[in-house]
PDB file of C-alpha atoms and ligand atoms in Angstrom:
ATOM      1  CA  SER A1213      96.279-159.127 214.095  1.00 80.00           C
ATOM      2  CA  PRO A1214      98.846-156.656 213.135  1.00 94.00           C
ATOM      3  CA  VAL A1215     102.131-156.497 215.515  1.00 97.00           C
ATOM      4  CA  LEU A1216     102.510-153.163 213.863  1.00 98.00           C
ATOM      5  CA  GLU A1217      99.968-150.550 213.418  1.00 98.00           C
ATOM      6  CA  VAL A1218     101.633-147.479 211.398  1.00 98.00           C
ATOM      7  CA  LYS A1219      99.015-144.412 211.400  1.00 98.00           C
ATOM      8  CA  ASP A1220      99.174-141.287 209.445  1.00 98.00           C
ATOM      9  CA  LEU A1221     102.948-140.942 209.980  1.00 98.00           C
ATOM     10  CA  ASN A1222     104.654-138.140 208.806  1.00 98.00           C
ATOM     11  CA  ILE A1223     108.779-137.232 209.070  1.00 98.00           C
ATOM     12  CA  TYR A1224     110.353-134.593 208.079  1.00 98.00           C
ATOM     13  CA  TYR A1225     114.540-133.551 208.082  1.00 98.00           C
ATOM     14  CA  GLY A1226     114.160-129.814 208.976  1.00 97.00           C
ATOM     15  CA  ASP A1227     111.084-128.603 207.044  1.00 96.00           C
ATOM     16  CA  HIS A1228     112.162-131.047 204.413  1.00 98.00           C
ATOM     17  CA  HIS A1229     108.932-133.557 204.306  1.00 98.00           C
ATOM     18  CA  ALA A1230     110.429-136.688 203.802  1.00 98.00           C
ATOM     19  CA  VAL A1231     107.812-139.439 204.601  1.00 98.00           C
ATOM     20  CA  LYS A1232     104.224-138.527 204.037  1.00 98.00           C
ATOM     21  CA  HIS A1233     101.038-139.736 205.628  1.00 98.00           C
ATOM     22  CA  ILE A1234     101.759-143.036 205.757  1.00 98.00           C
ATOM     23  CA  ASN A1235      98.964-145.762 206.998  1.00 98.00           C
ATOM     24  CA  MET A1236     100.227-149.657 207.040  1.00 98.00           C
ATOM     25  CA  PRO A1237      99.195-152.521 209.170  1.00 97.00           C
ATOM     26  CA  ILE A1238     102.453-154.884 209.776  1.00 98.00           C
ATOM     27  CA  GLU A1239     101.244-158.814 210.210  1.00 96.00           C
ATOM     28  CA  GLU A1240     102.923-160.724 212.978  1.00 97.00           C
ATOM     29  CA  LYS A1241     105.190-163.690 211.274  1.00 98.00           C
ATOM     30  CA  SER A1242     104.890-162.113 207.477  1.00 98.00           C
ATOM     31  CA  ILE A1243     107.691-160.352 205.403  1.00 98.00           C
ATOM     32  CA  THR A1244     106.813-157.134 204.127  1.00 98.00           C
ATOM     33  CA  ALA A1245     109.110-155.236 201.321  1.00 98.00           C
ATOM     34  CA  LEU A1246     109.570-151.874 201.065  1.00 98.00           C
ATOM     35  CA  ILE A1247     110.509-151.022 197.635  1.00 97.00           C
ATOM     36  CA  GLY A1248     110.881-147.600 195.524  1.00 96.00           C
ATOM     37  CA  PRO A1249     113.496-145.416 193.884  1.00 96.00           C
ATOM     38  CA  SER A1250     115.972-144.291 195.796  1.00 96.00           C
ATOM     39  CA  GLY A1251     115.238-140.924 197.895  1.00 97.00           C
ATOM     40  CA  CYS A1252     111.759-142.240 198.527  1.00 98.00           C
ATOM     41  CA  GLY A1253     111.812-142.751 202.048  1.00 98.00           C
ATOM     42  CA  LYS A1254     112.192-146.370 202.629  1.00 98.00           C
ATOM     43  CA  SER A1255     115.388-146.188 204.940  1.00 98.00           C
ATOM     44  CA  THR A1256     113.615-143.098 206.612  1.00 98.00           C
ATOM     45  CA  PHE A1257     110.305-145.259 207.467  1.00 98.00           C
ATOM     46  CA  LEU A1258     112.444-148.451 208.348  1.00 98.00           C
ATOM     47  CA  ARG A1259     114.402-146.149 210.823  1.00 98.00           C
ATOM     48  CA  THR A1260     111.556-144.722 212.452  1.00 98.00           C
ATOM     49  CA  ILE A1261     110.017-147.911 213.627  1.00 98.00           C
ATOM     50  CA  ASN A1262     112.412-148.811 215.934  1.00 97.00           C
ATOM     51  CA  ARG A1263     113.583-144.414 216.672  1.00 98.00           C
ATOM     52  CA  MET A1264     116.930-145.349 215.148  1.00 97.00           C
ATOM     53  CA  ASN A1265     116.038-142.192 212.966  1.00 97.00           C
ATOM     54  CA  ASP A1266     115.894-140.341 216.306  1.00 95.00           C
ATOM     55  CA  LEU A1267     119.898-140.365 215.923  1.00 96.00           C
ATOM     56  CA  ILE A1268     119.777-138.037 212.678  1.00 97.00           C
ATOM     57  CA  HIS A1269     120.149-134.397 213.614  1.00 96.00           C
ATOM     58  CA  GLY A1270     117.248-132.358 212.200  1.00 97.00           C
ATOM     59  CA  ALA A1271     114.867-135.585 212.200  1.00 98.00           C
ATOM     60  CA  ARG A1272     111.333-135.613 213.403  1.00 97.00           C
ATOM     61  CA  SER A1273     108.465-137.588 213.128  1.00 97.00           C
ATOM     62  CA  GLU A1274     104.428-137.186 213.711  1.00 98.00           C
ATOM     63  CA  GLY A1275     101.531-139.881 213.760  1.00 98.00           C
ATOM     64  CA  GLU A1276     101.637-143.206 215.427  1.00 98.00           C
ATOM     65  CA  ILE A1277     103.562-146.431 214.998  1.00 98.00           C
ATOM     66  CA  LEU A1278     100.913-148.697 217.370  1.00 98.00           C
ATOM     67  CA  TYR A1279     103.077-151.553 218.795  1.00 97.00           C
ATOM     68  CA  GLY A1280     101.419-153.818 221.651  1.00 93.00           C
ATOM     69  CA  GLY A1281      98.868-150.754 222.164  1.00 91.00           C
ATOM     70  CA  ILE A1282     101.646-148.269 222.287  1.00 96.00           C
ATOM     71  CA  ASN A1283     102.668-145.786 220.269  1.00 98.00           C
ATOM     72  CA  LEU A1284     106.396-145.791 219.685  1.00 98.00           C
ATOM     73  CA  LEU A1285     107.052-142.039 218.824  1.00 98.00           C
ATOM     74  CA  THR A1286     106.208-140.884 222.193  1.00 96.00           C
ATOM     75  CA  SER A1287     108.759-139.618 224.391  1.00 90.00           C
ATOM     76  CA  LYS A1288     107.914-142.393 227.207  1.00 93.00           C
ATOM     77  CA  VAL A1289     108.971-145.541 225.436  1.00 96.00           C
ATOM     78  CA  ASP A1290     112.214-147.015 226.165  1.00 97.00           C
ATOM     79  CA  VAL A1291     114.415-146.697 222.963  1.00 97.00           C
ATOM     80  CA  VAL A1292     116.747-149.043 224.228  1.00 95.00           C
ATOM     81  CA  GLN A1293     114.597-151.571 225.137  1.00 95.00           C
ATOM     82  CA  LEU A1294     113.015-150.995 222.054  1.00 97.00           C
ATOM     83  CA  ARG A1295     116.396-151.420 219.786  1.00 97.00           C
ATOM     84  CA  LYS A1296     116.041-154.788 221.131  1.00 96.00           C
ATOM     85  CA  GLU A1297     112.740-155.926 220.624  1.00 97.00           C
ATOM     86  CA  ILE A1298     113.012-154.622 216.988  1.00 98.00           C
ATOM     87  CA  GLY A1299     116.180-155.285 215.629  1.00 98.00           C
ATOM     88  CA  MET A1300     118.416-154.165 212.939  1.00 98.00           C
ATOM     89  CA  VAL A1301     120.354-155.157 210.246  1.00 98.00           C
ATOM     90  CA  PHE A1302     122.224-152.552 207.584  1.00 97.00           C
ATOM     91  CA  GLN A1303     123.552-152.814 203.914  1.00 96.00           C
ATOM     92  CA  ARG A1304     126.896-153.103 204.626  1.00 97.00           C
ATOM     93  CA  PRO A1305     127.882-155.693 207.494  1.00 97.00           C
ATOM     94  CA  ASN A1306     128.869-154.310 210.515  1.00 97.00           C
ATOM     95  CA  PRO A1307     129.975-156.878 212.842  1.00 98.00           C
ATOM     96  CA  PHE A1308     132.296-155.169 215.969  1.00 98.00           C
ATOM     97  CA  PRO A1309     136.228-155.970 215.338  1.00 98.00           C
ATOM     98  CA  LYS A1310     135.964-158.793 217.822  1.00 98.00           C
ATOM     99  CA  SER A1311     135.545-162.443 217.898  1.00 98.00           C
ATOM    100  CA  ILE A1312     132.846-163.964 216.283  1.00 98.00           C
ATOM    101  CA  TYR A1313     131.378-165.415 219.714  1.00 98.00           C
ATOM    102  CA  GLU A1314     132.242-162.138 221.400  1.00 98.00           C
ATOM    103  CA  ASN A1315     129.631-160.431 218.387  1.00 98.00           C
ATOM    104  CA  LEU A1316     126.996-162.846 219.989  1.00 97.00           C
ATOM    105  CA  VAL A1317     127.353-162.427 223.465  1.00 98.00           C
ATOM    106  CA  LEU A1318     128.716-158.614 224.144  1.00 96.00           C
ATOM    107  CA  SER A1319     125.314-157.376 224.604  1.00 92.00           C
ATOM    108  CA  LEU A1320     124.085-159.936 226.501  1.00 94.00           C
ATOM    109  CA  LYS A1321     126.956-159.343 229.466  1.00 94.00           C
ATOM    110  CA  PHE A1322     125.966-155.656 229.056  1.00 91.00           C
ATOM    111  CA  SER A1323     122.769-156.902 230.245  1.00 89.00           C
ATOM    112  CA  GLY A1324     124.145-158.818 232.986  1.00 93.00           C
ATOM    113  CA  ILE A1325     123.838-162.176 231.742  1.00 94.00           C
ATOM    114  CA  ARG A1326     126.958-163.662 233.258  1.00 94.00           C
ATOM    115  CA  ASP A1327     126.697-167.220 233.394  1.00 97.00           C
ATOM    116  CA  LYS A1328     128.608-168.820 230.621  1.00 96.00           C
ATOM    117  CA  LYS A1329     127.233-171.920 229.597  1.00 97.00           C
ATOM    118  CA  LYS A1330     124.291-169.728 229.399  1.00 97.00           C
ATOM    119  CA  LEU A1331     125.883-167.346 226.903  1.00 98.00           C
ATOM    120  CA  LYS A1332     127.196-170.292 224.905  1.00 98.00           C
ATOM    121  CA  ASP A1333     123.870-171.355 224.425  1.00 98.00           C
ATOM    122  CA  ILE A1334     122.302-168.311 223.061  1.00 98.00           C
ATOM    123  CA  ALA A1335     125.561-167.956 220.975  1.00 98.00           C
ATOM    124  CA  GLU A1336     124.645-171.276 219.452  1.00 98.00           C
ATOM    125  CA  ASP A1337     121.485-170.958 219.362  1.00 98.00           C
ATOM    126  CA  CYS A1338     121.550-167.833 217.448  1.00 98.00           C
ATOM    127  CA  LEU A1339     124.121-169.096 215.101  1.00 98.00           C
ATOM    128  CA  ARG A1340     122.044-172.119 214.073  1.00 98.00           C
ATOM    129  CA  LYS A1341     119.084-169.837 213.241  1.00 98.00           C
ATOM    130  CA  ALA A1342     121.705-167.697 211.447  1.00 98.00           C
ATOM    131  CA  ALA A1343     122.405-170.766 209.514  1.00 97.00           C
ATOM    132  CA  LEU A1344     126.017-169.894 210.424  1.00 98.00           C
ATOM    133  CA  TRP A1345     126.798-172.670 212.770  1.00 98.00           C
ATOM    134  CA  ASP A1346     128.178-175.121 210.519  1.00 98.00           C
ATOM    135  CA  GLU A1347     130.570-172.775 209.188  1.00 98.00           C
ATOM    136  CA  VAL A1348     131.855-171.136 212.280  1.00 98.00           C
ATOM    137  CA  LYS A1349     131.836-173.677 215.014  1.00 98.00           C
ATOM    138  CA  ASP A1350     135.511-174.452 214.934  1.00 98.00           C
ATOM    139  CA  ARG A1351     136.430-170.710 215.020  1.00 98.00           C
ATOM    140  CA  LEU A1352     134.397-168.851 217.340  1.00 98.00           C
ATOM    141  CA  ASP A1353     137.371-167.471 218.841  1.00 98.00           C
ATOM    142  CA  LYS A1354     138.461-165.886 215.187  1.00 98.00           C
ATOM    143  CA  SER A1355     137.994-162.213 214.420  1.00 98.00           C
ATOM    144  CA  ALA A1356     134.455-161.788 213.128  1.00 98.00           C
ATOM    145  CA  LEU A1357     136.586-159.528 210.321  1.00 98.00           C
ATOM    146  CA  SER A1358     137.818-162.865 208.876  1.00 98.00           C
ATOM    147  CA  LEU A1359     134.743-164.189 207.638  1.00 98.00           C
ATOM    148  CA  SER A1360     133.336-163.725 204.007  1.00 97.00           C
ATOM    149  CA  GLY A1361     130.947-160.822 203.694  1.00 97.00           C
ATOM    150  CA  GLY A1362     127.778-163.092 203.225  1.00 97.00           C
ATOM    151  CA  GLN A1363     128.892-165.179 206.568  1.00 98.00           C
ATOM    152  CA  GLN A1364     129.150-161.285 208.071  1.00 98.00           C
ATOM    153  CA  GLN A1365     125.905-160.363 207.345  1.00 98.00           C
ATOM    154  CA  ARG A1366     124.666-163.564 208.908  1.00 98.00           C
ATOM    155  CA  LEU A1367     126.716-163.165 211.860  1.00 98.00           C
ATOM    156  CA  CYS A1368     124.830-159.287 212.259  1.00 98.00           C
ATOM    157  CA  ILE A1369     121.525-161.162 211.744  1.00 98.00           C
ATOM    158  CA  ALA A1370     122.594-163.672 214.292  1.00 98.00           C
ATOM    159  CA  ARG A1371     123.672-160.685 216.786  1.00 98.00           C
ATOM    160  CA  ALA A1372     120.286-159.046 216.464  1.00 98.00           C
ATOM    161  CA  LEU A1373     118.694-162.999 217.333  1.00 98.00           C
ATOM    162  CA  ALA A1374     120.459-163.091 220.381  1.00 97.00           C
ATOM    163  CA  LEU A1375     118.683-159.752 221.752  1.00 96.00           C
ATOM    164  CA  LYS A1376     115.480-161.616 221.726  1.00 97.00           C
ATOM    165  CA  PRO A1377     113.630-159.267 218.996  1.00 98.00           C
ATOM    166  CA  LYS A1378     109.769-159.764 218.008  1.00 98.00           C
ATOM    167  CA  VAL A1379     110.568-157.726 214.931  1.00 98.00           C
ATOM    168  CA  LEU A1380     113.941-157.737 212.680  1.00 98.00           C
ATOM    169  CA  LEU A1381     114.420-154.316 210.234  1.00 98.00           C
ATOM    170  CA  LEU A1382     117.034-154.833 207.503  1.00 98.00           C
ATOM    171  CA  ASP A1383     117.978-152.176 205.251  1.00 98.00           C
ATOM    172  CA  GLU A1384     119.483-154.066 202.018  1.00 98.00           C
ATOM    173  CA  PRO A1385     120.679-156.807 203.362  1.00 98.00           C
ATOM    174  CA  SER A1386     121.904-158.379 200.445  1.00 97.00           C
ATOM    175  CA  SER A1387     122.568-155.705 198.126  1.00 95.00           C
ATOM    176  CA  ALA A1388     126.317-155.526 199.053  1.00 95.00           C
ATOM    177  CA  LEU A1389     126.760-159.353 198.627  1.00 96.00           C
ATOM    178  CA  ASP A1390     127.420-161.289 195.911  1.00 96.00           C
ATOM    179  CA  PRO A1391     124.585-163.950 194.775  1.00 96.00           C
ATOM    180  CA  VAL A1392     125.100-166.911 195.939  1.00 96.00           C
ATOM    181  CA  SER A1393     125.532-165.027 199.634  1.00 96.00           C
ATOM    182  CA  SER A1394     121.886-162.974 198.769  1.00 97.00           C
ATOM    183  CA  SER A1395     120.322-166.171 197.940  1.00 96.00           C
ATOM    184  CA  LYS A1396     121.417-167.603 201.028  1.00 96.00           C
ATOM    185  CA  ILE A1397     120.122-164.654 203.005  1.00 97.00           C
ATOM    186  CA  GLU A1398     116.868-164.886 201.215  1.00 98.00           C
ATOM    187  CA  GLU A1399     116.521-168.640 202.103  1.00 98.00           C
ATOM    188  CA  LEU A1400     117.427-167.556 205.706  1.00 98.00           C
ATOM    189  CA  LEU A1401     114.772-164.598 206.084  1.00 98.00           C
ATOM    190  CA  LEU A1402     111.944-167.447 204.492  1.00 98.00           C
ATOM    191  CA  LYS A1403     112.810-169.425 207.794  1.00 98.00           C
ATOM    192  CA  LEU A1404     113.284-166.648 210.259  1.00 98.00           C
ATOM    193  CA  LYS A1405     109.837-165.197 209.296  1.00 98.00           C
ATOM    194  CA  GLU A1406     108.111-168.599 211.357  1.00 98.00           C
ATOM    195  CA  GLU A1407     109.354-167.009 214.294  1.00 98.00           C
ATOM    196  CA  TYR A1408     109.664-163.319 213.833  1.00 98.00           C
ATOM    197  CA  THR A1409     107.737-160.325 211.952  1.00 98.00           C
ATOM    198  CA  ILE A1410     110.066-159.102 209.180  1.00 98.00           C
ATOM    199  CA  VAL A1411     110.743-155.587 207.688  1.00 98.00           C
ATOM    200  CA  ILE A1412     112.746-155.516 204.310  1.00 98.00           C
ATOM    201  CA  VAL A1413     114.012-152.303 202.008  1.00 98.00           C
ATOM    202  CA  THR A1414     115.121-153.687 198.851  1.00 96.00           C
ATOM    203  CA  HIS A1415     115.617-152.391 195.589  1.00 91.00           C
ATOM    204  CA  ASN A1416     115.322-155.300 194.175  1.00 93.00           C
ATOM    205  CA  MET A1417     111.536-156.658 192.957  1.00 94.00           C
ATOM    206  CA  GLN A1418     112.777-160.180 192.216  1.00 95.00           C
ATOM    207  CA  GLN A1419     113.991-160.360 195.718  1.00 96.00           C
ATOM    208  CA  ALA A1420     110.534-159.092 196.641  1.00 97.00           C
ATOM    209  CA  ALA A1421     108.448-161.622 194.475  1.00 96.00           C
ATOM    210  CA  ARG A1422     110.516-164.135 195.877  1.00 97.00           C
ATOM    211  CA  ILE A1423     110.403-163.616 199.472  1.00 98.00           C
ATOM    212  CA  ALA A1424     107.790-161.142 200.683  1.00 98.00           C
ATOM    213  CA  ASP A1425     104.052-161.659 201.846  1.00 98.00           C
ATOM    214  CA  LYS A1426     103.180-157.863 201.461  1.00 98.00           C
ATOM    215  CA  THR A1427     104.476-154.909 199.180  1.00 98.00           C
ATOM    216  CA  ALA A1428     104.886-151.395 199.847  1.00 98.00           C
ATOM    217  CA  PHE A1429     105.501-149.391 196.894  1.00 97.00           C
ATOM    218  CA  PHE A1430     107.037-146.069 197.805  1.00 98.00           C
ATOM    219  CA  TYR A1431     107.341-142.968 195.420  1.00 98.00           C
ATOM    220  CA  GLN A1432     108.466-139.292 196.725  1.00 98.00           C
ATOM    221  CA  GLY A1433     107.499-140.310 200.505  1.00 98.00           C
ATOM    222  CA  GLU A1434     104.344-141.689 199.702  1.00 98.00           C
ATOM    223  CA  LEU A1435     102.993-145.161 199.829  1.00 98.00           C
ATOM    224  CA  VAL A1436     101.710-145.235 196.476  1.00 97.00           C
ATOM    225  CA  GLU A1437     100.957-148.936 196.597  1.00 96.00           C
ATOM    226  CA  TYR A1438     100.680-151.867 198.894  1.00 97.00           C
ATOM    227  CA  GLY A1439      98.812-155.651 199.073  1.00 96.00           C
ATOM    228  CA  ASP A1440     100.072-159.165 199.053  1.00 97.00           C
ATOM    229  CA  THR A1441     102.670-159.616 196.683  1.00 97.00           C
ATOM    230  CA  SER A1442     101.671-162.510 194.781  1.00 93.00           C
ATOM    231  CA  GLN A1443      98.338-160.311 193.389  1.00 91.00           C
ATOM    232  CA  MET A1444     101.071-157.105 192.592  1.00 87.00           C
ATOM    233  CA  PHE A1445     103.628-159.428 190.924  1.00 81.00           C
ATOM    234  CA  SER A1446     100.652-161.805 189.199  1.00 72.00           C
ATOM    235  CA  HIS A1447      99.859-159.346 186.260  1.00 64.00           C
ATOM    236  CA  PRO A1448     100.001-160.805 183.076  1.00 58.00           C
TER     237      PRO A1448
HETATM  238  P1  ADP B2703     115.579-143.993 200.449  1.00 63.22           P
HETATM  239  O1  ADP B2703     115.854-145.047 201.368  1.00 63.22           O
HETATM  240  O2  ADP B2703     114.489-144.618 199.720  1.00 63.22           O
HETATM  241  O3  ADP B2703     116.617-144.135 199.284  1.00 63.22           O
HETATM  242  P2  ADP B2703     115.804-142.209 202.417  1.00 63.22           P
HETATM  243  O4  ADP B2703     115.035-142.239 203.566  1.00 63.22           O
HETATM  244  O5  ADP B2703     117.279-142.243 202.462  1.00 63.22           O
HETATM  245  O6  ADP B2703     115.284-142.960 200.753  1.00 63.22           O
HETATM  246  O7  ADP B2703     115.436-140.522 202.160  1.00 63.22           O
HETATM  247  C1  ADP B2703     114.387-139.668 201.568  1.00 63.22           C
HETATM  248  C2  ADP B2703     114.694-138.525 201.870  1.00 63.22           C
HETATM  249  O8  ADP B2703     114.927-138.011 203.101  1.00 63.22           O
HETATM  250  C3  ADP B2703     115.424-137.953 200.573  1.00 63.22           C
HETATM  251  O9  ADP B2703     114.938-136.838 200.271  1.00 63.22           O
HETATM  252  C4  ADP B2703     116.605-138.024 201.270  1.00 63.22           C
HETATM  253  O10 ADP B2703     117.300-137.095 200.849  1.00 63.22           O
HETATM  254  C5  ADP B2703     116.520-137.183 202.637  1.00 63.22           C
HETATM  255  N1  ADP B2703     117.533-137.622 203.544  1.00 63.22           N
HETATM  256  C6  ADP B2703     117.786-139.271 204.183  1.00 63.22           C
HETATM  257  N2  ADP B2703     118.345-138.785 205.173  1.00 63.22           N
HETATM  258  C7  ADP B2703     118.804-138.003 205.341  1.00 63.22           C
HETATM  259  C8  ADP B2703     119.375-136.824 206.420  1.00 63.22           C
HETATM  260  N3  ADP B2703     120.022-137.671 207.527  1.00 63.22           N
HETATM  261  N4  ADP B2703     119.247-135.614 206.501  1.00 63.22           N
HETATM  262  C9  ADP B2703     118.599-134.696 205.571  1.00 63.22           C
HETATM  263  N5  ADP B2703     117.612-135.659 204.578  1.00 63.22           N
HETATM  264  C10 ADP B2703     117.959-136.477 204.627  1.00 63.22           C
HETATM  265  P1  ADP B2704     134.601-162.876 230.557  1.00 63.22           P
HETATM  266  O1  ADP B2704     134.589-161.543 229.614  1.00 63.22           O
HETATM  267  O2  ADP B2704     133.181-162.881 231.604  1.00 63.22           O
HETATM  268  O3  ADP B2704     135.463-162.395 231.700  1.00 63.22           O
HETATM  269  P2  ADP B2704     135.643-164.832 229.160  1.00 63.22           P
HETATM  270  O4  ADP B2704     136.176-163.437 228.394  1.00 63.22           O
HETATM  271  O5  ADP B2704     136.766-165.402 230.061  1.00 63.22           O
HETATM  272  O6  ADP B2704     134.542-163.815 230.000  1.00 63.22           O
HETATM  273  O7  ADP B2704     135.260-165.710 228.092  1.00 63.22           O
HETATM  274  C1  ADP B2704     134.631-165.446 227.011  1.00 63.22           C
HETATM  275  C2  ADP B2704     135.799-165.615 226.116  1.00 63.22           C
HETATM  276  O8  ADP B2704     135.651-167.111 226.010  1.00 63.22           O
HETATM  277  C3  ADP B2704     135.716-165.235 224.666  1.00 63.22           C
HETATM  278  O9  ADP B2704     136.174-164.456 223.868  1.00 63.22           O
HETATM  279  C4  ADP B2704     135.930-166.524 223.896  1.00 63.22           C
HETATM  280  O10 ADP B2704     136.916-166.566 223.091  1.00 63.22           O
HETATM  281  C5  ADP B2704     135.800-167.661 224.969  1.00 63.22           C
HETATM  282  N1  ADP B2704     135.041-168.713 224.547  1.00 63.22           N
HETATM  283  C6  ADP B2704     134.045-168.934 225.520  1.00 63.22           C
HETATM  284  N2  ADP B2704     132.984-169.666 224.694  1.00 63.22           N
HETATM  285  C7  ADP B2704     133.481-170.449 223.652  1.00 63.22           C
HETATM  286  C8  ADP B2704     133.020-170.868 222.689  1.00 63.22           C
HETATM  287  N3  ADP B2704     131.960-171.785 222.921  1.00 63.22           N
HETATM  288  N4  ADP B2704     133.711-171.288 221.718  1.00 63.22           N
HETATM  289  C9  ADP B2704     134.831-170.482 221.309  1.00 63.22           C
HETATM  290  N5  ADP B2704     135.392-169.829 222.546  1.00 63.22           N
HETATM  291  C10 ADP B2704     134.708-169.624 223.719  1.00 63.22           C
END
């Protein structure tokens, strides 16, 4: 059954109708790719799922995004908690300018976890899940900014995992990276979908074909095609 169900979603910036009448189920433990030309509403749609789009001046949405029977677009939703459960990773890696270790534990400390053993265990677990542990285990106290772009992006994924998300939203997570780093991210996402639900914006059709279970094509704010990736890319 779907973990998220989008129903007649419309998103506006002022009176600009950026996303139009979207209906989409998002299945648990799957990868859904959002593709389409620049400006067609992919990022707007993605950011609305965890209410990050609220932060943009003039942004407004109508319709429903059902999550555990609750419409995430209503005012009673605790958006701070929501953004932990539905984590987000951006195109440009944005680690905190702090140690690798602090990137993982900072928000856990803020949420009241003080036990050092517990913090270390969570940090190690998330770094392992993000396929970064072997590369950083001997330099956890070094600045996150000393890592390569691809490592920084995997750290940002690990940081999101530390908050125990159910869903990960990724906005072109590998398009700023070299091909080797990019394929590491793809490999990682295929592993993470065993445990998490993943929605990824990509402008790269081959990437969608390689990793996505479902593909959604956007065009001028509309969802023009949606279905199994294998069906969509199997035209002779
Ligand atoms: P995509 O991710 O597919 O490139 P976006 O979601 O960024 O598309 O943009 C969808 C539409 O919304 C575009 O017409 C864009 O100009 C507009 N838009 C995006 N961000 C903003 C913003 N912060 N303020 C106003 N309009 C925006
Ligand atoms: P608090 O902020 O609760 O006082 P500390 O700052 O004393 O905690 O401890 C966190 C620091 O300890 C981190 O910044 C890091 O440098 C170091 N640290 C803790 N665990 C590790 C670890 N597994 N590997 C490397 N450094 C660690």
